Amino acid sequence: MQLGKIVGTVVSTRKDEKLEGLKLQIVKFINVDGTFTGSLVIAVDSVGAGVGEVVLVAAGSSARQTDVTKDKPVDTVIMAIVDILEVDGNNVYVK
Amino acid sequence: MQLGKIVGTVVSTRKDEKLEGLKLQIVKFINVDGTFTGSLVIAVDSVGAGVGEVVLVAAGSSARQTDVTKDKPVDTVIMAIVDILEVDGNNVYVK
Amino acid sequence: MQLGKIVGTVVSTRKDEKLEGLKLQIVKFINVDGTFTGSLVIAVDSVGAGVGEVVLVAAGSSARQTDVTKDKPVDTVIMAIVDILEVDGNNVYVK
Amino acid sequence: MQLGKIVGTVVSTRKDEKLEGLKLQIVKFINVDGTFTGSLVIAVDSVGAGVGEVVLVAAGSSARQTDVTKDKPVDTVIMAIVDILEVDGNNVYVK
Amino acid sequence: MQLGKIVGTVVSTRKDEKLEGLKLQIVKFINVDGTFTGSLVIAVDSVGAGVGEVVLVAAGSSARQTDVTKDKPVDTVIMAIVDILEVDGNNVYVK
C-alpha cells in the first residue's frame, strides 16, 4: 500500500453507474516524514476518511476487495486511516 | 484512478476483434492545477467523454469492470467525467 | 494502453511451453509526436504487426484477454495497429 | 518481487474490517548493495518479519495469495525473509 | 515482458510455504544494447535459467500462469531465455 494524505474531493455526475454514491478523494502520496512525493491518485473512500487525514491506499485488483468497491471499475481505494507511523523506534507521525 | 485530459483520438482498423466499436481516446495525465505531468495513455471511453474534457481513468483489471470493456484486452478505461476538483476548500477546476 | 513502435524481434527456444508459436516483438514506447520515451517492452503480437509499425500495447491481466495469450505467462500484448493519431484536430500520425 | 528493508510500523484503528489483526510494516526498497532506492511501501507481514530485516515483497493480486491476505484489500505482502544475496559469486548480504 | 540479465541468487529459509523449492533469481533489467537500466527485480525461475543469461520476465498475475508459480505469492517469473535480439535487421544480441 501507499501512504497518502487526502487533500480534496472530485465531483462527477457523468460516470459509470456502478460509481454512484462512492466518495472520490484526491490523495497526494507522502513520505514517512510527511513531505509530498509529487504524485497523486484519485481513490474511493471505504473507511470514512476526510480531507487532511493520512491514509493507506491499495491499488489494482486489491482495490476491489472492499464492500464498497467490489466488481466496480475502481483501481484505488482508501482502506485504512493512519494513527501512528513508527520509524526506527520513533513516532514520526501521530494523528 | 488518474486525472487526465482527453487531447485526441486513435483510429485503428486492424485490431483484436473484441475492440470493434470501442472509442480509443488519447489521455494526457494532469496535476490538480491542470498542468500536464508528461505521461499519456490510450484509454477506452465508457462514458461518452470528448476531446478537451477532464476525466478519471482506471487501469489494470479494474479497466475491464465496465459494460463496454468486460473480458476485452483493454487495460485503461475512462469511467468518469470530472465536474469539479476541490482542493483545500477551493474549487481548483470547474467544468 | 500504451503507444509504441515495433523495432525488432526476440528469438527464444527455451521458454515456458505455453509460449510456443507466439511472436515476441520489441516495442519502444513513443509519444504522440513519434519520439521515443526511452522505455521498451517485449510484447506478444496478436494482430500480425511487423517491425516499423505503430501499435497499441495492453499490459497486465488484460494482456491475457486475446485468443493467442489466454492463460499464458504473458503480461504485454499488441492488440491494435494504429492508422491515425489525431491530436487537437490534427492528424499527427498517419500510417 | 522487490527487495526491501523493514524500517517501521503503521498503527491504524479505523480500517477495512478484513485488515483486523494484520501487521502493517513500512518497507523501504533497497538495491543489492543495501542502499535505499528512495521508494517505500506499506506491506502486510506474512512471515513474522521484524524491523531491520531484509525481505522480499510481492505486489498486486499476487499479494493476496498467502493465508493471511486472501481476499483482502491488500496489494503488498512480505512473503520471505532474505538470508543471503549472492551477486556475481559473492555474498553481498548475509543476515 | 521486460528484458533482464540474471546477476545472482536469493537464499531464504523463512518464507511462505508455497515458495518451497522455487529458485529466486536477481534480475537486472537491461536495454536492447545490454546496458543496465538501473532497476532490478527478484524473479522465480521457471525455465532453468542461470546467472549471466539474458531472459524475459513477466510480472503481475501473469507471473502465476506457469506450472511452478500457480496460485503462489509470486509477482515476477522468468519465462524465457533469450537467444537472439534483432533490432532494425541487426542481431544486437546473440547468446
Tab-separated table of C-alpha atoms in Angstrom:
chain	number	residue	atom	x	y	z
A	1	MET	CA	0.000	0.000	0.000
A	2	GLN	CA	0.999	3.591	-0.394
A	3	LEU	CA	0.978	6.329	2.233
A	4	GLY	CA	-1.013	9.406	1.303
A	5	LYS	CA	-2.761	12.491	2.575
A	6	ILE	CA	-6.257	13.458	1.448
A	7	VAL	CA	-6.169	16.982	0.026
A	8	GLY	CA	-9.508	17.273	-1.721
A	9	THR	CA	-12.501	15.794	-3.481
A	10	VAL	CA	-13.693	15.057	-7.015
A	11	VAL	CA	-17.274	15.770	-8.083
A	12	SER	CA	-18.523	13.797	-11.085
A	13	THR	CA	-22.097	13.445	-12.303
A	14	ARG	CA	-21.406	11.612	-15.562
A	15	LYS	CA	-19.740	8.353	-14.663
A	16	ASP	CA	-20.085	4.586	-14.782
A	17	GLU	CA	-23.333	3.755	-12.974
A	18	LYS	CA	-21.511	1.441	-10.542
A	19	LEU	CA	-19.752	4.522	-9.143
A	20	GLU	CA	-22.996	6.085	-7.849
A	21	GLY	CA	-22.678	7.017	-4.196
A	22	LEU	CA	-18.938	6.462	-3.959
A	23	LYS	CA	-16.781	9.227	-2.486
A	24	LEU	CA	-13.815	10.132	-4.685
A	25	GLN	CA	-10.915	11.630	-2.760
A	26	ILE	CA	-7.776	13.328	-4.079
A	27	VAL	CA	-4.812	11.700	-2.328
A	28	LYS	CA	-1.269	13.036	-2.558
A	29	PHE	CA	1.387	10.436	-1.769
A	30	ILE	CA	3.697	11.268	1.130
A	31	ASN	CA	6.988	10.081	2.567
A	32	VAL	CA	7.171	8.907	6.198
A	33	ASP	CA	8.254	12.421	7.206
A	34	GLY	CA	5.039	13.832	5.760
A	35	THR	CA	6.561	15.510	2.712
A	36	PHE	CA	4.764	15.021	-0.595
A	37	THR	CA	6.377	12.713	-3.176
A	38	GLY	CA	4.936	14.712	-6.069
A	39	SER	CA	2.429	12.070	-7.250
A	40	LEU	CA	-1.286	11.871	-6.595
A	41	VAL	CA	-4.163	9.495	-7.163
A	42	ILE	CA	-7.951	9.667	-7.054
A	43	ALA	CA	-9.171	6.982	-4.631
A	44	VAL	CA	-12.535	5.688	-3.472
A	45	ASP	CA	-13.022	6.103	0.264
A	46	SER	CA	-14.125	2.929	2.095
A	47	VAL	CA	-13.440	3.993	5.687
A	48	GLY	CA	-14.974	7.458	6.126
A	49	ALA	CA	-11.702	9.344	5.773
A	50	GLY	CA	-11.738	13.117	5.342
A	51	VAL	CA	-9.575	15.898	3.966
A	52	GLY	CA	-6.299	16.267	5.885
A	53	GLU	CA	-6.094	12.692	7.106
A	54	VAL	CA	-3.131	10.395	6.475
A	55	VAL	CA	-4.329	7.165	4.910
A	56	LEU	CA	-3.274	3.927	3.261
A	57	VAL	CA	-4.229	3.337	-0.340
A	58	ALA	CA	-4.448	-0.070	-2.053
A	59	ALA	CA	-4.281	-0.303	-5.840
A	60	GLY	CA	-5.112	-2.691	-8.660
A	61	SER	CA	-7.470	-5.647	-8.252
A	62	SER	CA	-6.882	-5.418	-4.489
A	63	ALA	CA	-8.774	-2.115	-4.583
A	64	ARG	CA	-11.920	-4.108	-5.416
A	65	GLN	CA	-11.769	-6.298	-2.287
A	66	THR	CA	-13.838	-3.952	-0.083
A	67	ASP	CA	-17.615	-3.992	0.239
A	68	VAL	CA	-18.000	-0.605	-1.461
A	69	THR	CA	-15.710	-1.311	-4.439
A	70	LYS	CA	-16.470	-4.949	-5.304
A	71	ASP	CA	-16.786	-5.569	-9.091
A	72	LYS	CA	-16.540	-1.851	-9.861
A	73	PRO	CA	-14.240	-0.015	-12.305
A	74	VAL	CA	-12.139	1.339	-9.474
A	75	ASP	CA	-8.374	0.793	-9.203
A	76	THR	CA	-7.546	2.642	-5.961
A	77	VAL	CA	-9.201	2.509	-2.550
A	78	ILE	CA	-8.562	4.118	0.832
A	79	MET	CA	-8.723	1.124	3.197
A	80	ALA	CA	-7.154	2.490	6.412
A	81	ILE	CA	-6.676	5.726	8.325
A	82	VAL	CA	-3.211	6.005	9.855
A	83	ASP	CA	-2.947	6.717	13.613
A	84	ILE	CA	0.800	6.330	14.092
A	85	LEU	CA	3.854	5.908	11.869
A	86	GLU	CA	6.743	4.477	13.847
A	87	VAL	CA	10.173	4.529	12.201
A	88	ASP	CA	13.366	3.304	13.887
A	89	GLY	CA	11.581	3.323	17.256
A	90	ASN	CA	10.293	6.902	16.960
A	91	ASN	CA	6.732	8.006	16.324
A	92	VAL	CA	7.338	10.162	13.246
A	93	TYR	CA	3.595	10.771	12.820
A	94	VAL	CA	0.801	10.731	15.372
A	95	LYS	CA	-2.742	11.597	14.322
B	1	MET	CA	-7.587	6.443	-10.631
B	2	GLN	CA	-5.603	9.017	-12.520
B	3	LEU	CA	-6.681	12.506	-13.556
B	4	GLY	CA	-6.360	13.221	-17.256
B	5	LYS	CA	-7.458	15.415	-20.125
B	6	ILE	CA	-8.567	13.986	-23.463
B	7	VAL	CA	-6.436	15.508	-26.218
B	8	GLY	CA	-7.218	13.313	-29.199
B	9	THR	CA	-8.292	10.033	-30.742
B	10	VAL	CA	-6.737	6.850	-32.143
B	11	VAL	CA	-8.032	5.284	-35.348
B	12	SER	CA	-7.271	1.579	-35.771
B	13	THR	CA	-8.776	-0.807	-38.314
B	14	ARG	CA	-6.560	-3.833	-37.621
B	15	LYS	CA	-7.108	-4.808	-34.008
B	16	ASP	CA	-8.376	-7.567	-31.745
B	17	GLU	CA	-11.978	-8.245	-32.803
B	18	LYS	CA	-13.250	-7.560	-29.258
B	19	LEU	CA	-12.215	-3.926	-29.738
B	20	GLU	CA	-14.728	-3.332	-32.559
B	21	GLY	CA	-16.865	-0.284	-31.832
B	22	LEU	CA	-14.816	0.946	-28.899
B	23	LYS	CA	-13.672	4.572	-28.863
B	24	LEU	CA	-9.962	4.954	-28.171
B	25	GLN	CA	-9.057	8.312	-26.649
B	26	ILE	CA	-5.613	9.844	-26.102
B	27	VAL	CA	-5.481	10.995	-22.478
B	28	LYS	CA	-2.677	13.139	-21.089
B	29	PHE	CA	-2.335	12.918	-17.306
B	30	ILE	CA	-2.700	16.197	-15.423
B	31	ASN	CA	-1.998	17.579	-11.974
B	32	VAL	CA	-4.828	19.140	-9.941
B	33	ASP	CA	-3.806	22.570	-11.276
B	34	GLY	CA	-4.396	21.360	-14.835
B	35	THR	CA	-0.742	21.165	-15.876
B	36	PHE	CA	0.342	18.050	-17.774
B	37	THR	CA	2.515	15.517	-15.937
B	38	GLY	CA	4.255	14.478	-19.150
B	39	SER	CA	2.738	10.974	-19.406
B	40	LEU	CA	-0.142	9.812	-21.560
B	41	VAL	CA	-2.272	6.730	-22.052
B	42	ILE	CA	-4.697	5.433	-24.669
B	43	ALA	CA	-7.999	4.680	-22.925
B	44	VAL	CA	-11.340	3.213	-23.943
B	45	ASP	CA	-14.190	5.650	-23.389
B	46	SER	CA	-17.150	4.237	-21.410
B	47	VAL	CA	-18.974	7.468	-20.564
B	48	GLY	CA	-19.201	9.473	-23.797
B	49	ALA	CA	-16.324	11.816	-22.982
B	50	GLY	CA	-14.934	14.074	-25.685
B	51	VAL	CA	-11.742	15.942	-26.553
B	52	GLY	CA	-10.928	18.664	-24.021
B	53	GLU	CA	-12.737	17.072	-21.086
B	54	VAL	CA	-11.092	16.303	-17.743
B	55	VAL	CA	-11.693	12.664	-16.848
B	56	LEU	CA	-10.824	9.864	-14.465
B	57	VAL	CA	-9.028	6.831	-15.831
B	58	ALA	CA	-8.966	3.374	-14.192
B	59	ALA	CA	-6.214	0.915	-15.101
B	60	GLY	CA	-5.435	-2.800	-14.909
B	61	SER	CA	-8.104	-5.452	-14.366
B	62	SER	CA	-10.355	-2.705	-12.972
B	63	ALA	CA	-10.500	-1.273	-16.502
B	64	ARG	CA	-12.492	-4.358	-17.516
B	65	GLN	CA	-15.286	-3.811	-14.973
B	66	THR	CA	-17.469	-1.660	-17.251
B	67	ASP	CA	-20.116	-2.962	-19.661
B	68	VAL	CA	-18.126	-1.896	-22.723
B	69	THR	CA	-14.760	-3.341	-21.641
B	70	LYS	CA	-15.705	-6.627	-19.950
B	71	ASP	CA	-13.382	-9.553	-20.914
B	72	LYS	CA	-11.569	-7.422	-23.509
B	73	PRO	CA	-7.813	-6.834	-23.968
B	74	VAL	CA	-8.110	-3.324	-22.600
B	75	ASP	CA	-6.083	-2.050	-19.626
B	76	THR	CA	-7.323	1.542	-19.329
B	77	VAL	CA	-10.846	2.962	-19.281
B	78	ILE	CA	-12.370	6.413	-18.886
B	79	MET	CA	-15.061	5.814	-16.234
B	80	ALA	CA	-15.956	9.362	-15.102
B	81	ILE	CA	-16.057	12.931	-16.393
B	82	VAL	CA	-14.877	15.438	-13.789
B	83	ASP	CA	-17.180	18.355	-12.922
B	84	ILE	CA	-15.273	19.868	-10.008
B	85	LEU	CA	-11.880	19.384	-8.371
B	86	GLU	CA	-11.900	20.793	-4.849
B	87	VAL	CA	-8.532	21.122	-3.100
B	88	ASP	CA	-8.084	22.598	0.388
B	89	GLY	CA	-11.611	24.027	0.232
B	90	ASN	CA	-11.152	25.737	-3.131
B	91	ASN	CA	-12.621	24.695	-6.478
B	92	VAL	CA	-9.396	24.483	-8.489
B	93	TYR	CA	-11.271	23.155	-11.524
B	94	VAL	CA	-14.887	23.646	-12.570
B	95	LYS	CA	-16.117	22.198	-15.868
C	1	MET	CA	-2.867	1.162	-23.372
C	2	GLN	CA	0.497	2.496	-24.353
C	3	LEU	CA	1.601	3.772	-27.760
C	4	GLY	CA	4.663	2.044	-29.170
C	5	LYS	CA	6.670	1.301	-32.272
C	6	ILE	CA	7.913	-2.197	-33.105
C	7	VAL	CA	11.696	-2.064	-33.559
C	8	GLY	CA	12.669	-5.725	-33.505
C	9	THR	CA	12.102	-9.314	-32.504
C	10	VAL	CA	13.131	-11.737	-29.761
C	11	VAL	CA	14.139	-15.326	-30.560
C	12	SER	CA	13.818	-17.791	-27.683
C	13	THR	CA	13.968	-21.581	-27.864
C	14	ARG	CA	13.974	-22.324	-24.132
C	15	LYS	CA	10.765	-20.938	-22.712
C	16	ASP	CA	7.517	-21.865	-21.000
C	17	GLU	CA	5.778	-24.370	-23.270
C	18	LYS	CA	2.648	-22.188	-23.471
C	19	LEU	CA	4.725	-19.628	-25.377
C	20	GLU	CA	5.339	-21.973	-28.340
C	21	GLY	CA	4.381	-20.302	-31.601
C	22	LEU	CA	3.930	-16.827	-30.150
C	23	LYS	CA	5.706	-13.925	-31.834
C	24	LEU	CA	7.690	-11.779	-29.392
C	25	GLN	CA	8.191	-8.212	-30.584
C	26	ILE	CA	10.430	-5.496	-29.154
C	27	VAL	CA	8.279	-2.381	-28.718
C	28	LYS	CA	9.693	1.025	-27.844
C	29	PHE	CA	7.141	3.365	-26.294
C	30	ILE	CA	6.559	6.623	-28.165
C	31	ASN	CA	4.960	9.998	-27.567
C	32	VAL	CA	2.185	11.232	-29.869
C	33	ASP	CA	4.810	13.091	-31.916
C	34	GLY	CA	6.607	9.811	-32.600
C	35	THR	CA	9.609	10.443	-30.360
C	36	PHE	CA	10.715	7.590	-28.125
C	37	THR	CA	10.027	7.874	-24.377
C	38	GLY	CA	13.121	5.826	-23.510
C	39	SER	CA	11.285	2.723	-22.249
C	40	LEU	CA	10.645	-0.532	-24.050
C	41	VAL	CA	8.725	-3.748	-23.553
C	42	ILE	CA	8.674	-7.210	-25.111
C	43	ALA	CA	5.110	-7.907	-26.258
C	44	VAL	CA	3.280	-10.833	-27.825
C	45	ASP	CA	1.803	-9.961	-31.198
C	46	SER	CA	-1.903	-10.818	-31.610
C	47	VAL	CA	-2.693	-8.814	-34.751
C	48	GLY	CA	0.068	-9.583	-37.265
C	49	ALA	CA	2.010	-6.380	-36.675
C	50	GLY	CA	5.503	-6.015	-38.100
C	51	VAL	CA	8.694	-4.048	-37.477
C	52	GLY	CA	8.227	-0.316	-38.008
C	53	GLU	CA	4.508	-0.246	-37.228
C	54	VAL	CA	2.942	1.980	-34.571
C	55	VAL	CA	0.829	-0.146	-32.240
C	56	LEU	CA	-1.162	-0.203	-29.016
C	57	VAL	CA	0.042	-2.403	-26.195
C	58	ALA	CA	-2.121	-3.681	-23.310
C	59	ALA	CA	-0.459	-4.840	-20.076
C	60	GLY	CA	-1.220	-6.916	-17.003
C	61	SER	CA	-4.083	-9.405	-16.829
C	62	SER	CA	-5.680	-7.549	-19.756
C	63	ALA	CA	-2.832	-8.859	-21.920
C	64	ARG	CA	-4.288	-12.358	-21.483
C	65	GLN	CA	-7.718	-11.475	-22.933
C	66	THR	CA	-6.830	-12.303	-26.559
C	67	ASP	CA	-7.175	-15.724	-28.187
C	68	VAL	CA	-3.407	-16.160	-28.526
C	69	THR	CA	-2.473	-15.132	-24.961
C	70	LYS	CA	-5.271	-16.672	-22.852
C	71	ASP	CA	-3.974	-18.343	-19.629
C	72	LYS	CA	-0.337	-17.823	-20.655
C	73	PRO	CA	2.545	-16.249	-18.682
C	74	VAL	CA	2.421	-13.141	-20.841
C	75	ASP	CA	1.969	-9.627	-19.420
C	76	THR	CA	2.044	-7.493	-22.566
C	77	VAL	CA	0.200	-7.880	-25.876
C	78	ILE	CA	-0.025	-5.892	-29.098
C	79	MET	CA	-3.778	-5.685	-29.663
C	80	ALA	CA	-4.105	-2.937	-32.307
C	81	ILE	CA	-2.182	-1.373	-35.187
C	82	VAL	CA	-2.547	2.398	-35.278
C	83	ASP	CA	-3.732	4.019	-38.535
C	84	ILE	CA	-4.158	7.612	-37.375
C	85	LEU	CA	-3.324	9.627	-34.264
C	86	GLU	CA	-5.442	12.783	-34.131
C	87	VAL	CA	-4.446	15.406	-31.566
C	88	ASP	CA	-6.211	18.766	-31.199
C	89	GLY	CA	-7.908	18.270	-34.563
C	90	ASN	CA	-4.696	17.492	-36.452
C	91	ASN	CA	-3.555	14.110	-37.762
C	92	VAL	CA	-0.142	13.954	-36.077
C	93	TYR	CA	0.436	10.436	-37.391
C	94	VAL	CA	-0.947	8.686	-40.450
C	95	LYS	CA	0.194	5.177	-41.325
D	1	MET	CA	9.397	-9.276	-6.162
D	2	GLN	CA	11.181	-6.288	-4.745
D	3	LEU	CA	13.987	-6.228	-2.201
D	4	GLY	CA	13.302	-4.118	0.872
D	5	LYS	CA	14.251	-3.416	4.442
D	6	ILE	CA	11.664	-3.052	7.197
D	7	VAL	CA	12.143	0.320	8.900
D	8	GLY	CA	8.967	0.709	10.921
D	9	THR	CA	5.325	0.004	11.592
D	10	VAL	CA	1.908	1.538	10.873
D	11	VAL	CA	-0.785	1.680	13.559
D	12	SER	CA	-4.352	2.002	12.274
D	13	THR	CA	-7.552	1.509	14.243
D	14	ARG	CA	-10.028	2.677	11.578
D	15	LYS	CA	-9.639	0.377	8.607
D	16	ASP	CA	-11.412	-2.191	6.469
D	17	GLU	CA	-12.569	-4.939	8.833
D	18	LYS	CA	-10.691	-7.590	6.829
D	19	LEU	CA	-7.452	-5.942	7.938
D	20	GLU	CA	-8.027	-6.723	11.635
D	21	GLY	CA	-5.013	-8.456	13.130
D	22	LEU	CA	-2.707	-7.887	10.178
D	23	LYS	CA	0.712	-6.380	10.834
D	24	LEU	CA	1.478	-3.397	8.604
D	25	GLN	CA	5.195	-2.821	8.067
D	26	ILE	CA	6.956	0.149	6.483
D	27	VAL	CA	9.372	-1.251	3.888
D	28	LYS	CA	11.979	0.855	2.117
D	29	PHE	CA	13.169	-0.634	-1.159
D	30	ILE	CA	16.904	-1.346	-1.382
D	31	ASN	CA	19.474	-2.143	-4.021
D	32	VAL	CA	21.566	-5.327	-3.755
D	33	ASP	CA	24.300	-3.322	-2.023
D	34	GLY	CA	21.834	-2.348	0.727
D	35	THR	CA	21.414	1.287	-0.280
D	36	PHE	CA	17.875	2.669	-0.335
D	37	THR	CA	16.265	3.344	-3.729
D	38	GLY	CA	14.197	6.214	-2.340
D	39	SER	CA	10.803	4.481	-2.583
D	40	LEU	CA	8.802	2.805	0.148
D	41	VAL	CA	5.684	0.722	0.540
D	42	ILE	CA	3.418	-0.358	3.387
D	43	ALA	CA	3.216	-4.164	3.325
D	44	VAL	CA	1.359	-6.826	5.273
D	45	ASP	CA	3.710	-9.221	7.052
D	46	SER	CA	3.002	-12.919	6.425
D	47	VAL	CA	6.253	-14.440	7.720
D	48	GLY	CA	6.919	-12.848	11.110
D	49	ALA	CA	9.493	-10.378	9.858
D	50	GLY	CA	10.657	-7.538	12.109
D	51	VAL	CA	12.191	-4.097	11.868
D	52	GLY	CA	15.691	-4.156	10.385
D	53	GLU	CA	15.235	-7.333	8.364
D	54	VAL	CA	15.798	-7.569	4.614
D	55	VAL	CA	12.733	-9.055	2.945
D	56	LEU	CA	11.040	-9.810	-0.341
D	57	VAL	CA	7.792	-8.053	-1.148
D	58	ALA	CA	5.181	-9.254	-3.664
D	59	ALA	CA	2.675	-6.800	-5.109
D	60	GLY	CA	-0.678	-6.760	-6.889
D	61	SER	CA	-3.047	-9.731	-6.928
D	62	SER	CA	-0.065	-11.937	-6.026
D	63	ALA	CA	-0.049	-10.216	-2.633
D	64	ARG	CA	-3.377	-11.938	-1.904
D	65	GLN	CA	-2.031	-15.483	-2.400
D	66	THR	CA	-0.954	-16.001	1.228
D	67	ASP	CA	-3.152	-17.377	4.006
D	68	VAL	CA	-3.214	-14.062	5.864
D	69	THR	CA	-4.007	-11.832	2.859
D	70	LYS	CA	-6.504	-13.934	0.862
D	71	ASP	CA	-9.469	-11.882	-0.483
D	72	LYS	CA	-8.369	-8.783	1.423
D	73	PRO	CA	-7.849	-5.208	0.178
D	74	VAL	CA	-4.091	-5.587	0.398
D	75	ASP	CA	-1.738	-5.013	-2.543
D	76	THR	CA	1.668	-5.714	-0.977
D	77	VAL	CA	2.859	-8.599	1.190
D	78	ILE	CA	6.151	-9.605	2.790
D	79	MET	CA	6.460	-13.278	1.772
D	80	ALA	CA	10.127	-14.067	2.503
D	81	ILE	CA	12.980	-13.027	4.788
D	82	VAL	CA	16.306	-12.851	2.963
D	83	ASP	CA	19.252	-14.835	4.390
D	84	ILE	CA	21.797	-14.299	1.622
D	85	LEU	CA	22.077	-12.178	-1.513
D	86	GLU	CA	24.677	-13.619	-3.860
D	87	VAL	CA	25.763	-11.454	-6.788
D	88	ASP	CA	28.437	-12.474	-9.302
D	89	GLY	CA	29.570	-15.267	-6.989
D	90	ASN	CA	29.955	-13.055	-3.904
D	91	ASN	CA	27.693	-12.917	-0.867
D	92	VAL	CA	26.876	-9.209	-0.897
D	93	TYR	CA	24.457	-9.627	2.019
D	94	VAL	CA	24.373	-12.204	4.782
D	95	LYS	CA	21.775	-11.980	7.539
E	1	MET	CA	7.627	-8.561	-20.585
E	2	GLN	CA	10.865	-6.974	-19.566
E	3	LEU	CA	14.373	-7.822	-20.745
E	4	GLY	CA	16.817	-8.675	-17.966
E	5	LYS	CA	20.078	-10.348	-17.099
E	6	ILE	CA	20.413	-12.726	-14.152
E	7	VAL	CA	23.175	-11.467	-11.859
E	8	GLY	CA	22.663	-13.520	-8.711
E	9	THR	CA	20.515	-15.533	-6.346
E	10	VAL	CA	18.484	-15.029	-3.177
E	11	VAL	CA	18.629	-17.549	-0.325
E	12	SER	CA	15.623	-17.530	2.027
E	13	THR	CA	14.708	-20.131	4.617
E	14	ARG	CA	11.830	-18.278	6.282
E	15	LYS	CA	9.208	-17.716	3.640
E	16	ASP	CA	5.650	-18.533	2.622
E	17	GLU	CA	5.425	-22.319	2.458
E	18	LYS	CA	4.232	-22.200	-1.169
E	19	LEU	CA	7.670	-20.867	-2.100
E	20	GLU	CA	9.480	-24.067	-1.021
E	21	GLY	CA	11.699	-25.362	-3.794
E	22	LEU	CA	11.411	-22.291	-6.004
E	23	LYS	CA	14.609	-20.697	-7.300
E	24	LEU	CA	14.761	-16.948	-6.674
E	25	GLN	CA	16.985	-15.088	-9.121
E	26	ILE	CA	18.190	-11.489	-9.015
E	27	VAL	CA	17.452	-9.958	-12.419
E	28	LYS	CA	18.750	-6.570	-13.509
E	29	PHE	CA	16.723	-5.009	-16.309
E	30	ILE	CA	18.666	-4.222	-19.494
E	31	ASN	CA	18.219	-2.203	-22.645
E	32	VAL	CA	18.478	-3.898	-26.049
E	33	ASP	CA	22.153	-2.903	-26.206
E	34	GLY	CA	22.807	-4.844	-22.994
E	35	THR	CA	23.303	-1.838	-20.720
E	36	PHE	CA	21.556	-1.930	-17.350
E	37	THR	CA	18.527	0.341	-16.833
E	38	GLY	CA	19.263	0.707	-13.122
E	39	SER	CA	16.270	-1.293	-11.853
E	40	LEU	CA	16.169	-4.864	-10.638
E	41	VAL	CA	13.648	-7.468	-9.601
E	42	ILE	CA	13.685	-10.794	-7.771
E	43	ALA	CA	12.045	-13.382	-10.032
E	44	VAL	CA	11.131	-17.044	-9.764
E	45	ASP	CA	12.864	-19.155	-12.391
E	46	SER	CA	10.549	-21.421	-14.412
E	47	VAL	CA	12.887	-22.362	-17.272
E	48	GLY	CA	16.198	-23.390	-15.688
E	49	ALA	CA	17.956	-20.103	-16.376
E	50	GLY	CA	21.316	-19.388	-14.723
E	51	VAL	CA	23.470	-16.441	-13.739
E	52	GLY	CA	24.662	-14.427	-16.742
E	53	GLU	CA	21.786	-15.336	-19.024
E	54	VAL	CA	19.552	-12.791	-20.754
E	55	VAL	CA	15.910	-13.575	-20.008
E	56	LEU	CA	12.349	-12.365	-20.297
E	57	VAL	CA	10.435	-11.602	-17.123
E	58	ALA	CA	6.625	-11.485	-16.799
E	59	ALA	CA	5.023	-9.603	-13.904
E	60	GLY	CA	1.730	-9.361	-12.049
E	61	SER	CA	-0.953	-12.045	-12.223
E	62	SER	CA	0.665	-13.265	-15.462
E	63	ALA	CA	3.629	-14.387	-13.350
E	64	ARG	CA	1.339	-17.040	-11.826
E	65	GLN	CA	0.474	-18.693	-15.166
E	66	THR	CA	3.365	-21.169	-15.132
E	67	ASP	CA	3.298	-24.643	-13.558
E	68	VAL	CA	5.801	-23.668	-10.854
E	69	THR	CA	4.156	-20.383	-9.821
E	70	LYS	CA	0.423	-21.194	-9.984
E	71	ASP	CA	-1.560	-19.786	-7.000
E	72	LYS	CA	1.626	-18.655	-5.241
E	73	PRO	CA	2.528	-15.246	-3.763
E	74	VAL	CA	4.902	-14.533	-6.618
E	75	ASP	CA	4.656	-11.463	-8.851
E	76	THR	CA	7.585	-11.980	-11.227
E	77	VAL	CA	8.665	-15.027	-13.223
E	78	ILE	CA	11.418	-15.806	-15.708
E	79	MET	CA	9.509	-17.495	-18.537
E	80	ALA	CA	12.012	-17.427	-21.440
E	81	ILE	CA	15.746	-17.431	-22.096
E	82	VAL	CA	16.712	-15.080	-24.934
E	83	ASP	CA	18.760	-16.500	-27.835
E	84	ILE	CA	18.720	-13.519	-30.181
E	85	LEU	CA	17.645	-9.888	-30.028
E	86	GLU	CA	17.153	-8.497	-33.522
E	87	VAL	CA	16.725	-4.722	-33.837
E	88	ASP	CA	16.338	-2.929	-37.177
E	89	GLY	CA	17.515	-6.038	-39.015
E	90	ASN	CA	20.673	-6.494	-36.932
E	91	ASN	CA	21.330	-9.143	-34.298
E	92	VAL	CA	22.254	-6.868	-31.396
E	93	TYR	CA	22.499	-9.835	-29.019
E	94	VAL	CA	23.286	-13.485	-29.729
E	95	LYS	CA	23.577	-15.953	-26.849
